[in-house]
PDB file of C-alpha atoms in Angstrom:
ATOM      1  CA  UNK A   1       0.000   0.000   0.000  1.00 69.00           C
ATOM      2  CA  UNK A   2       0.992   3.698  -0.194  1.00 81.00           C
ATOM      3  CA  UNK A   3       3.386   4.892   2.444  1.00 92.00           C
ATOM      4  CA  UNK A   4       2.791   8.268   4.689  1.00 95.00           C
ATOM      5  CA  UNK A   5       6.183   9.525   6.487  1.00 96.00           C
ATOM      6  CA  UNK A   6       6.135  11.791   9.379  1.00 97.00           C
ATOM      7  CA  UNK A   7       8.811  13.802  10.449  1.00 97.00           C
ATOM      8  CA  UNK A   8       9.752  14.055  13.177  1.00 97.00           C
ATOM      9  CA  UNK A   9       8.787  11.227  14.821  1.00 96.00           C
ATOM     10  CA  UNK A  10       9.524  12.479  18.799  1.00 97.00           C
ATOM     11  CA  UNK A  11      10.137  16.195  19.298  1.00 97.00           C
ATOM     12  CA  UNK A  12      10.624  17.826  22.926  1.00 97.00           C
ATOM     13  CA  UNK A  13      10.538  21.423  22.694  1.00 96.00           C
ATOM     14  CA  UNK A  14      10.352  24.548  25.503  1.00 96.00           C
ATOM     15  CA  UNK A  15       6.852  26.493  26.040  1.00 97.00           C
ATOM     16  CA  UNK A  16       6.768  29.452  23.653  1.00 97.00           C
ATOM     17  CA  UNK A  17       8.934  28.055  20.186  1.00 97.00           C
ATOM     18  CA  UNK A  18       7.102  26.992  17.129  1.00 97.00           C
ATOM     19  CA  UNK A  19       7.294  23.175  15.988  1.00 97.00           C
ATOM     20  CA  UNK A  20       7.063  22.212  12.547  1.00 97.00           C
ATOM     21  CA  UNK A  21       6.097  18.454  11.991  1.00 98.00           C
ATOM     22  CA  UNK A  22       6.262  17.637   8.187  1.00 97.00           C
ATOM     23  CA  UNK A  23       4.025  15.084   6.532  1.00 96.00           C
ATOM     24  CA  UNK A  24       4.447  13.471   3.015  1.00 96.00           C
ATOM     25  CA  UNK A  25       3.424  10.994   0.786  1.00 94.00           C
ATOM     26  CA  UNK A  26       6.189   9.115  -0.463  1.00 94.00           C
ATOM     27  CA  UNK A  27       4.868   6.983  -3.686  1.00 90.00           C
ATOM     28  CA  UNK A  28       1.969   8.835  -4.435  1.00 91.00           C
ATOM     29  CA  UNK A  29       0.544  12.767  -4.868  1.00 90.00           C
ATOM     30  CA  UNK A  30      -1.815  13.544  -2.778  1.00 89.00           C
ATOM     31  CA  UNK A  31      -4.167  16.706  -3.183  1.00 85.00           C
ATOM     32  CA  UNK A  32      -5.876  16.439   0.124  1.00 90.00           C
ATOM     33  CA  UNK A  33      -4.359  15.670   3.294  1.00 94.00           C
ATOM     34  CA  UNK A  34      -5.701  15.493   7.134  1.00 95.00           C
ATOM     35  CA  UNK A  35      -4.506  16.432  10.270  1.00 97.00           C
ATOM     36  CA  UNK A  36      -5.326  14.866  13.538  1.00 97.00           C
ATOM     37  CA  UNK A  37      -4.542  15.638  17.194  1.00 97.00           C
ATOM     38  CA  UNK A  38      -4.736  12.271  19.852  1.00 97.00           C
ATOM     39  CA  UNK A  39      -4.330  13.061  23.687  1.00 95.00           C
ATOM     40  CA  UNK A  40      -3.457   9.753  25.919  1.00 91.00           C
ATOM     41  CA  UNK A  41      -6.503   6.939  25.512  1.00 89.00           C
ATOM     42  CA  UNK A  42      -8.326   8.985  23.421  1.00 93.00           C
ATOM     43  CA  UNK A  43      -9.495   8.997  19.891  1.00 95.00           C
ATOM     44  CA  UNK A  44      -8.049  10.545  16.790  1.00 96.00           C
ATOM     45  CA  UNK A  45      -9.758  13.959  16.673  1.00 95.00           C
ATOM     46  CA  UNK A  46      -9.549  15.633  13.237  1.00 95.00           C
ATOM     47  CA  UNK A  47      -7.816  19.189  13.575  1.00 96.00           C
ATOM     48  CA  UNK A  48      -8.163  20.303   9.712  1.00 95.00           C
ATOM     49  CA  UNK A  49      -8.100  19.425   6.253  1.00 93.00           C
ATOM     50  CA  UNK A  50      -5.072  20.556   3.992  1.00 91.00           C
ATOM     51  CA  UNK A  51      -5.739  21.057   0.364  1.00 87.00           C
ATOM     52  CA  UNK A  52      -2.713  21.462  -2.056  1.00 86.00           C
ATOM     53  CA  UNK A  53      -2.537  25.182  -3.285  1.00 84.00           C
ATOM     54  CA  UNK A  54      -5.414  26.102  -0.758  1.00 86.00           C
ATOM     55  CA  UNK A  55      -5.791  27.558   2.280  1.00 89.00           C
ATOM     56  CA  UNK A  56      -6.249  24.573   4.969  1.00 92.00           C
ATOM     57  CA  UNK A  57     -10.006  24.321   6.286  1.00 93.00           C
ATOM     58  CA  UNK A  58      -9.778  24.187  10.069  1.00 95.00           C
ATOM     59  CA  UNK A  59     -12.475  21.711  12.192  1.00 94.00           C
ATOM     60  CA  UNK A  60     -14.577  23.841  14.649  1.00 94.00           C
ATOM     61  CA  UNK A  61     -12.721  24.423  17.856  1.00 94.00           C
ATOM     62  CA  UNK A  62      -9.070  24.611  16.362  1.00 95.00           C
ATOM     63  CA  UNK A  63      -7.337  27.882  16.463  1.00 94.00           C
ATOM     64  CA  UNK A  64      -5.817  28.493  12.450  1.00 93.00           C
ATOM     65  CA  UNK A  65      -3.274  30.938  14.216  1.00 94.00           C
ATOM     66  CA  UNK A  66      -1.448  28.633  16.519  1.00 96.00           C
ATOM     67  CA  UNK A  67      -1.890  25.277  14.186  1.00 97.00           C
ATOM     68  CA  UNK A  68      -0.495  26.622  10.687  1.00 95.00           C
ATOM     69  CA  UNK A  69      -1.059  24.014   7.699  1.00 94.00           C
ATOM     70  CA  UNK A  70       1.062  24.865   4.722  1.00 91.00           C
ATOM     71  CA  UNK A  71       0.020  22.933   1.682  1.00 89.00           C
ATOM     72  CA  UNK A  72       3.402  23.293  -0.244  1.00 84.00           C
ATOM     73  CA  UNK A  73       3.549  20.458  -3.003  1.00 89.00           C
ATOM     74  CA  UNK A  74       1.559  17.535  -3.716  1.00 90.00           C
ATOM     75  CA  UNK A  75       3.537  15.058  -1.438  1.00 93.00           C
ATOM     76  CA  UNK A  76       3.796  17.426   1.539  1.00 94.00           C
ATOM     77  CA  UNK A  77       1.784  19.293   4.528  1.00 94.00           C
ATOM     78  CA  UNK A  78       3.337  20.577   7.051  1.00 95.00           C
ATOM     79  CA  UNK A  79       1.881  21.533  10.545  1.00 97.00           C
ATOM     80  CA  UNK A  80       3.250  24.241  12.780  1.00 97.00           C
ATOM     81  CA  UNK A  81       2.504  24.679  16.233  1.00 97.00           C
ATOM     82  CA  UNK A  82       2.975  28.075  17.021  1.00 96.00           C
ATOM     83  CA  UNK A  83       4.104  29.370  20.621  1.00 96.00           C
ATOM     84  CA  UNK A  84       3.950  25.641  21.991  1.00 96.00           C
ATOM     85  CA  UNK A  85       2.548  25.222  25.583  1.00 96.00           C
ATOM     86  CA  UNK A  86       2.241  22.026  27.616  1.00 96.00           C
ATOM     87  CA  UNK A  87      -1.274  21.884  26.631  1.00 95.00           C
ATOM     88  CA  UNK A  88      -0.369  21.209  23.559  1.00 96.00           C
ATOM     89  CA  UNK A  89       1.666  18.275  24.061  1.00 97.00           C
ATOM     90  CA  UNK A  90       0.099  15.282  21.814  1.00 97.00           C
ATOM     91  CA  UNK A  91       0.281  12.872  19.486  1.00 97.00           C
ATOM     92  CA  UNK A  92      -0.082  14.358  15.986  1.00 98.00           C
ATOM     93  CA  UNK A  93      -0.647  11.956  12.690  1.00 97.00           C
ATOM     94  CA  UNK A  94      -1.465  13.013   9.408  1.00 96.00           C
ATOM     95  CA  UNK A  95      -3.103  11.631   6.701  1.00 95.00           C
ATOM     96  CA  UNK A  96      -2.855  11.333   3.145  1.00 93.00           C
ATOM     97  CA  UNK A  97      -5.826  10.270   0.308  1.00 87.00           C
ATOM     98  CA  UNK A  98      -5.148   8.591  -2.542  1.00 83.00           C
ATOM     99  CA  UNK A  99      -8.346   7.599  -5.037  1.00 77.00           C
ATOM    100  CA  UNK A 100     -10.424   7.755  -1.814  1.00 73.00           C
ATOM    101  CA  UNK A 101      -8.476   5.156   0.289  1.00 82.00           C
ATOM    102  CA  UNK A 102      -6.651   7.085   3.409  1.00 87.00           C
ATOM    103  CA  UNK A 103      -3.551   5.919   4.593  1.00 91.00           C
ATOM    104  CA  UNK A 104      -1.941   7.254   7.885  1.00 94.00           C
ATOM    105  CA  UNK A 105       1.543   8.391   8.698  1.00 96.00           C
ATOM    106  CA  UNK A 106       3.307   6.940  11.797  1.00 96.00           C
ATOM    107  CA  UNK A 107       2.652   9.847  14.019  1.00 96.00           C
ATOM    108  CA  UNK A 108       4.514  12.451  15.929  1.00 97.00           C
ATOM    109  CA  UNK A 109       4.786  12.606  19.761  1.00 97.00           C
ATOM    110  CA  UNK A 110       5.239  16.533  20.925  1.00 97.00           C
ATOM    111  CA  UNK A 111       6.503  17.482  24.305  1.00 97.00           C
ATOM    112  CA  UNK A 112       6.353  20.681  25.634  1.00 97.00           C
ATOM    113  CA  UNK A 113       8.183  21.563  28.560  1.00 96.00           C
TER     114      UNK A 113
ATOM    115  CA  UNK B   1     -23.788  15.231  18.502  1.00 59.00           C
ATOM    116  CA  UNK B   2     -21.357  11.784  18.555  1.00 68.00           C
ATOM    117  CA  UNK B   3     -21.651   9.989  15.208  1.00 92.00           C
ATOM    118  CA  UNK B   4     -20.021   7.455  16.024  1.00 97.00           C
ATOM    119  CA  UNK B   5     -20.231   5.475  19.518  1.00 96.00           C
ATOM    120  CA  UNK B   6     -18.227   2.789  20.692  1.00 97.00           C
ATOM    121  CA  UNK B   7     -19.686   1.385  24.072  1.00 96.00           C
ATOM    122  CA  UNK B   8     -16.822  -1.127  25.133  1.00 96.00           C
ATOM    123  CA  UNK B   9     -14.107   0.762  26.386  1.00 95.00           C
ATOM    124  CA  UNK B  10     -12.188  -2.121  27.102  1.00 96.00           C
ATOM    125  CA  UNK B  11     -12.467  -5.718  26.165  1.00 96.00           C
ATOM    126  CA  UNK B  12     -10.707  -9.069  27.719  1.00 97.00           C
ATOM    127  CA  UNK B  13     -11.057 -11.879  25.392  1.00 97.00           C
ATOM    128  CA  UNK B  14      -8.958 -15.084  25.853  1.00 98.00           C
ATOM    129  CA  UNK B  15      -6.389 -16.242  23.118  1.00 97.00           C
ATOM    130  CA  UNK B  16      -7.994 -18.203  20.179  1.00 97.00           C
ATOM    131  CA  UNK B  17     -11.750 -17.407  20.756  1.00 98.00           C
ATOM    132  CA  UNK B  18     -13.541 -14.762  18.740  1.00 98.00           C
ATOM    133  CA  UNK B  19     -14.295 -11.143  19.978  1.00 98.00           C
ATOM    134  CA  UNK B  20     -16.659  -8.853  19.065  1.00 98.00           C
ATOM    135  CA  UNK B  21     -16.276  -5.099  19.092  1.00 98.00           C
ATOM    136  CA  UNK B  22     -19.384  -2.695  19.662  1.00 98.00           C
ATOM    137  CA  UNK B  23     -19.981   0.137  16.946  1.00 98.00           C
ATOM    138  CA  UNK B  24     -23.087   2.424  15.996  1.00 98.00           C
ATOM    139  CA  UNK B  25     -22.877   5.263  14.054  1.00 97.00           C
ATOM    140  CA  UNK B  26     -25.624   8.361  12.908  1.00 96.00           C
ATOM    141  CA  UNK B  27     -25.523   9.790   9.532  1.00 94.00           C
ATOM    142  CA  UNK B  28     -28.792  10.825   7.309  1.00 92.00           C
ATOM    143  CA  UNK B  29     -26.638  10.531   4.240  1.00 93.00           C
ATOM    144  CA  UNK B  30     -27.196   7.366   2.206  1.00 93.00           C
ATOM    145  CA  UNK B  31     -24.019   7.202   0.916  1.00 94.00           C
ATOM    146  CA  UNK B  32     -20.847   6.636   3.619  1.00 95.00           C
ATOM    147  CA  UNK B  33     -18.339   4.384   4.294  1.00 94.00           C
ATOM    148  CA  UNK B  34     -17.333   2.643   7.666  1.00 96.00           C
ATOM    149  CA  UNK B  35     -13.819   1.780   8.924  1.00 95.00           C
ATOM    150  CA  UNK B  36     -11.951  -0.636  11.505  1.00 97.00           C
ATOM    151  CA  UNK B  37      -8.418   1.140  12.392  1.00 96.00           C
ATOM    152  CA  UNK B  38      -6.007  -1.033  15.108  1.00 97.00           C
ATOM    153  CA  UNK B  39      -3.647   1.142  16.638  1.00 97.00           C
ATOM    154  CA  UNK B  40      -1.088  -0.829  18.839  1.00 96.00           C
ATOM    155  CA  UNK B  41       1.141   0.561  21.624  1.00 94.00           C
ATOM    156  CA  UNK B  42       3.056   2.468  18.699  1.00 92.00           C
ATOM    157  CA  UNK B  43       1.186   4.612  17.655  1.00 93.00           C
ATOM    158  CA  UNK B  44       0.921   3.579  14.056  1.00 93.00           C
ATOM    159  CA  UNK B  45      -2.456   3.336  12.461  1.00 94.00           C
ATOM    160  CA  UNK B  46      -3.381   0.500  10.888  1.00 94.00           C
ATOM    161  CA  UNK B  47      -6.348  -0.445   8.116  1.00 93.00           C
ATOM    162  CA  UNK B  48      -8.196  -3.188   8.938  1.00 95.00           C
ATOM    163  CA  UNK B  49     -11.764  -3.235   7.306  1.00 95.00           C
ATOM    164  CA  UNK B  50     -14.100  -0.977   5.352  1.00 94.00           C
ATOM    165  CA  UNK B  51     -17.645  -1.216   4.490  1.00 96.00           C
ATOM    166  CA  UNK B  52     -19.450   0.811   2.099  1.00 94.00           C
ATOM    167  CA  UNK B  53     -23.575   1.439   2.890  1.00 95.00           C
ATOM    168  CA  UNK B  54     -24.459  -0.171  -0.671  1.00 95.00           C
ATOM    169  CA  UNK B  55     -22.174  -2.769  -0.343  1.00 93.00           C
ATOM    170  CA  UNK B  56     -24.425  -6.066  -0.232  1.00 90.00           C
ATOM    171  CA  UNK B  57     -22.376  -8.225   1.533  1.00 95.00           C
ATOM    172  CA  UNK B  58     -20.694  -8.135   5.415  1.00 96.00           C
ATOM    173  CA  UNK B  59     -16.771  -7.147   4.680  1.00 96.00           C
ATOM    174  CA  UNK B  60     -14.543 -10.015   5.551  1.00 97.00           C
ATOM    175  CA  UNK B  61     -10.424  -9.631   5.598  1.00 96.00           C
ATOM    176  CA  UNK B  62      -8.700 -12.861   6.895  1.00 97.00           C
ATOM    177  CA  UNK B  63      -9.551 -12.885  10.551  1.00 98.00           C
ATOM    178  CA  UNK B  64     -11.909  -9.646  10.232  1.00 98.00           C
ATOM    179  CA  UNK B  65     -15.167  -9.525   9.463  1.00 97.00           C
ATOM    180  CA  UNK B  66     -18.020  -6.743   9.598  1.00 97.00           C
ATOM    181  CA  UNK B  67     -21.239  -7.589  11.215  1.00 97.00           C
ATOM    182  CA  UNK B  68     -23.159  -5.153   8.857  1.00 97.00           C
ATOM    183  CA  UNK B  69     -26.659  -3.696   9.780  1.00 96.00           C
ATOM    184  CA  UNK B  70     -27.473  -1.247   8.206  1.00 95.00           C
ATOM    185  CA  UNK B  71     -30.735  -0.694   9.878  1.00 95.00           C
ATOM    186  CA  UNK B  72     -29.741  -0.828  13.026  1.00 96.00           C
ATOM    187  CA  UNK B  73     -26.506   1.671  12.180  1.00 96.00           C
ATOM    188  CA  UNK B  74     -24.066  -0.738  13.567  1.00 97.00           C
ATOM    189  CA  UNK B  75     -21.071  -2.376  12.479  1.00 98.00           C
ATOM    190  CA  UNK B  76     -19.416  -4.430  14.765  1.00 98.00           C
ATOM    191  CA  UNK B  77     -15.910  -5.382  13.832  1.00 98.00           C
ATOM    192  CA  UNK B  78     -16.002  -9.660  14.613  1.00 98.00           C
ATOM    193  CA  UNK B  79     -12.126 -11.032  15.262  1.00 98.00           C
ATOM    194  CA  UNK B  80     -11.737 -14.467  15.118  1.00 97.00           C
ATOM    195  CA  UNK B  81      -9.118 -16.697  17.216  1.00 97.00           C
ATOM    196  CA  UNK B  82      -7.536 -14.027  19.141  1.00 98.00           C
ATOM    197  CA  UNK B  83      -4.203 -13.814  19.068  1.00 97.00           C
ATOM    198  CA  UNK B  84      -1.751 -12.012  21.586  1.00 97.00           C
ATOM    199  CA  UNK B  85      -0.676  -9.280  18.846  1.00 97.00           C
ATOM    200  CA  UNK B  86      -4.382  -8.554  18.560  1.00 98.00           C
ATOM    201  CA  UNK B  87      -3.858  -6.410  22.189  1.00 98.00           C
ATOM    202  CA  UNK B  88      -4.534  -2.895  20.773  1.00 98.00           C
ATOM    203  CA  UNK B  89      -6.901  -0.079  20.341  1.00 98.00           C
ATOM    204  CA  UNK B  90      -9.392  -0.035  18.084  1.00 98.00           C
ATOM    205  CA  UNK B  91     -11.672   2.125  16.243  1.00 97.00           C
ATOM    206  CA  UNK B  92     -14.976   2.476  14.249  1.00 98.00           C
ATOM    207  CA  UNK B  93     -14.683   5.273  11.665  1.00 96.00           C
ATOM    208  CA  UNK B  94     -17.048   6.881   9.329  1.00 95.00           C
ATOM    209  CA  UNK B  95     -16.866   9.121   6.209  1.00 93.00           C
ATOM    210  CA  UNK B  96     -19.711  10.599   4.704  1.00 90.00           C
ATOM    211  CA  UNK B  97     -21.153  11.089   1.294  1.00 85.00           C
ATOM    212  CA  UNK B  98     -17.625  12.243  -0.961  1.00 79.00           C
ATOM    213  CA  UNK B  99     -16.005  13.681   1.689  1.00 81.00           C
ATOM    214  CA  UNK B 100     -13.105  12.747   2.702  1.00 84.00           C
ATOM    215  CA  UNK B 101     -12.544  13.237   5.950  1.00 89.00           C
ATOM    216  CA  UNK B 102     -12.819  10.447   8.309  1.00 92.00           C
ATOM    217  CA  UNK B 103     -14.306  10.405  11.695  1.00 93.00           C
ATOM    218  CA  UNK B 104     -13.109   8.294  14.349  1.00 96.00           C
ATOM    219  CA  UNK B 105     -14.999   7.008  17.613  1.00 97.00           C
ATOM    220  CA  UNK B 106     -13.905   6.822  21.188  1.00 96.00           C
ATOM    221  CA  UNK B 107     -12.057   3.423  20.640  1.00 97.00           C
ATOM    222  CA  UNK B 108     -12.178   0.226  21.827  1.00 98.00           C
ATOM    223  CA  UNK B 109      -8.915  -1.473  24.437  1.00 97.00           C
ATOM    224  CA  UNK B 110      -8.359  -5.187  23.679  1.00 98.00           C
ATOM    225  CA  UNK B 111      -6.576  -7.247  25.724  1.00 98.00           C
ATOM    226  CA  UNK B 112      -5.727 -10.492  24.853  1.00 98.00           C
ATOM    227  CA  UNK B 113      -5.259 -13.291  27.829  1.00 97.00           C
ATOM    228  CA  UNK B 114      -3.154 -16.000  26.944  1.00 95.00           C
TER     229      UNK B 114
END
């Protein structure tokens, strides 16, 4: 099946920098990709939609300013967490469609101290 | 409102018997899709199932199958002979009409006793 890559995988970072996770598709283009947030023994909660050469569309709830979703090429989103706190701290994983099959990315595990 | 509920938070089930997992879901449009992710200690989602609401037939994948009512709005995942790697979360998903975005329920903890 198609394969989804996440970088970074682990990130630790101090309250107030910006992360940048980066998601891609590596054997396929992908116009439409997902982001989703998952706090400890909880579900996958979607955060916003990322549309190549779009602006993202952002699920109600989720501030656009501090969770930026840059679109760049058609095998790459990235997500950037703007002036990290420890509430932020979660697992992020992205998504990528292909001919209306979805296929995940390994996920990235923030820490903010 | 929740569209899609799964009631089990956690299941025991002992190794080599079958398991059933719990899923309902609420959508007025005809045409959606339903999902069975595993996600293991890693972190990593993984596919298991899908079901479309015209397909005529239960989805079956090896061990997996999909006890299909459509009806009733459930689709309850069905493992069969448990095996020790089966120990994971899992969840129902649903998307909707052609969107794509995918909704996810509350999960489901299996534990598998040997």
């Amino acid at each position: 099946g198609a394969v989804v890559s996440q970088h970074p995988s682990r990130v630790i970072c101090k309250s107030g920098t910006s992360v940048k996770i980066e998601c891609r598709s590596l054997d396929f283009q992908a116009t439409t990709m997902f982001w989703y947030r998952q706090f400890p023994k909880q579900s996958l909660m979607l955060m916003a939609t990322s549309n190549e050469g779009s602006k993202a569309t952002y699920e109600q709830g989720v501030e656009k300013d501090k969770f930026l979703i840059n679109h760049a090429s058609l095998t790459l989103s990235t997500l950037t967490v703007a002036s990290a706190h420890p509430e932020d701290s979660s697992f992020y994983i992205c998504s990528a469609v292909q001919t209306y099959e979805q296929y995940f990315g390994p996920g990235t595990r923030l820490t903010v101290t | 409102a929740q569209k899609i509920t799964q009631t089990q938070p956690g299941m025991f089930v002992q190794e080599k018997e079958a398991v059933t997992l719990d899923c309902t879901y609420d959508t007025s449009d005809p045409s959606y899709g339903l999902f069975w992710y595993k996600q293991p200690s890693s972190g990593e989602m993984i596919f298991l199932i899908y079901q479309g609401s015209y397909d005529q037939q239960n989805a079956t994948e090896g061990r997996y199958s999909l006890n299909f009512q459509k009806a009733r709005k459930s689709a309850n995942l069905v493992i069969s002979a448990s095996q020790l790697g089966d120990s994971a979360m899992y969840f129902c998903a649903m998307r909707e009409g052609n969107n794509d975005k995918v909704i996810f329920g509350p999960g489901t903890s299996l534990s598998v006793i040997p």
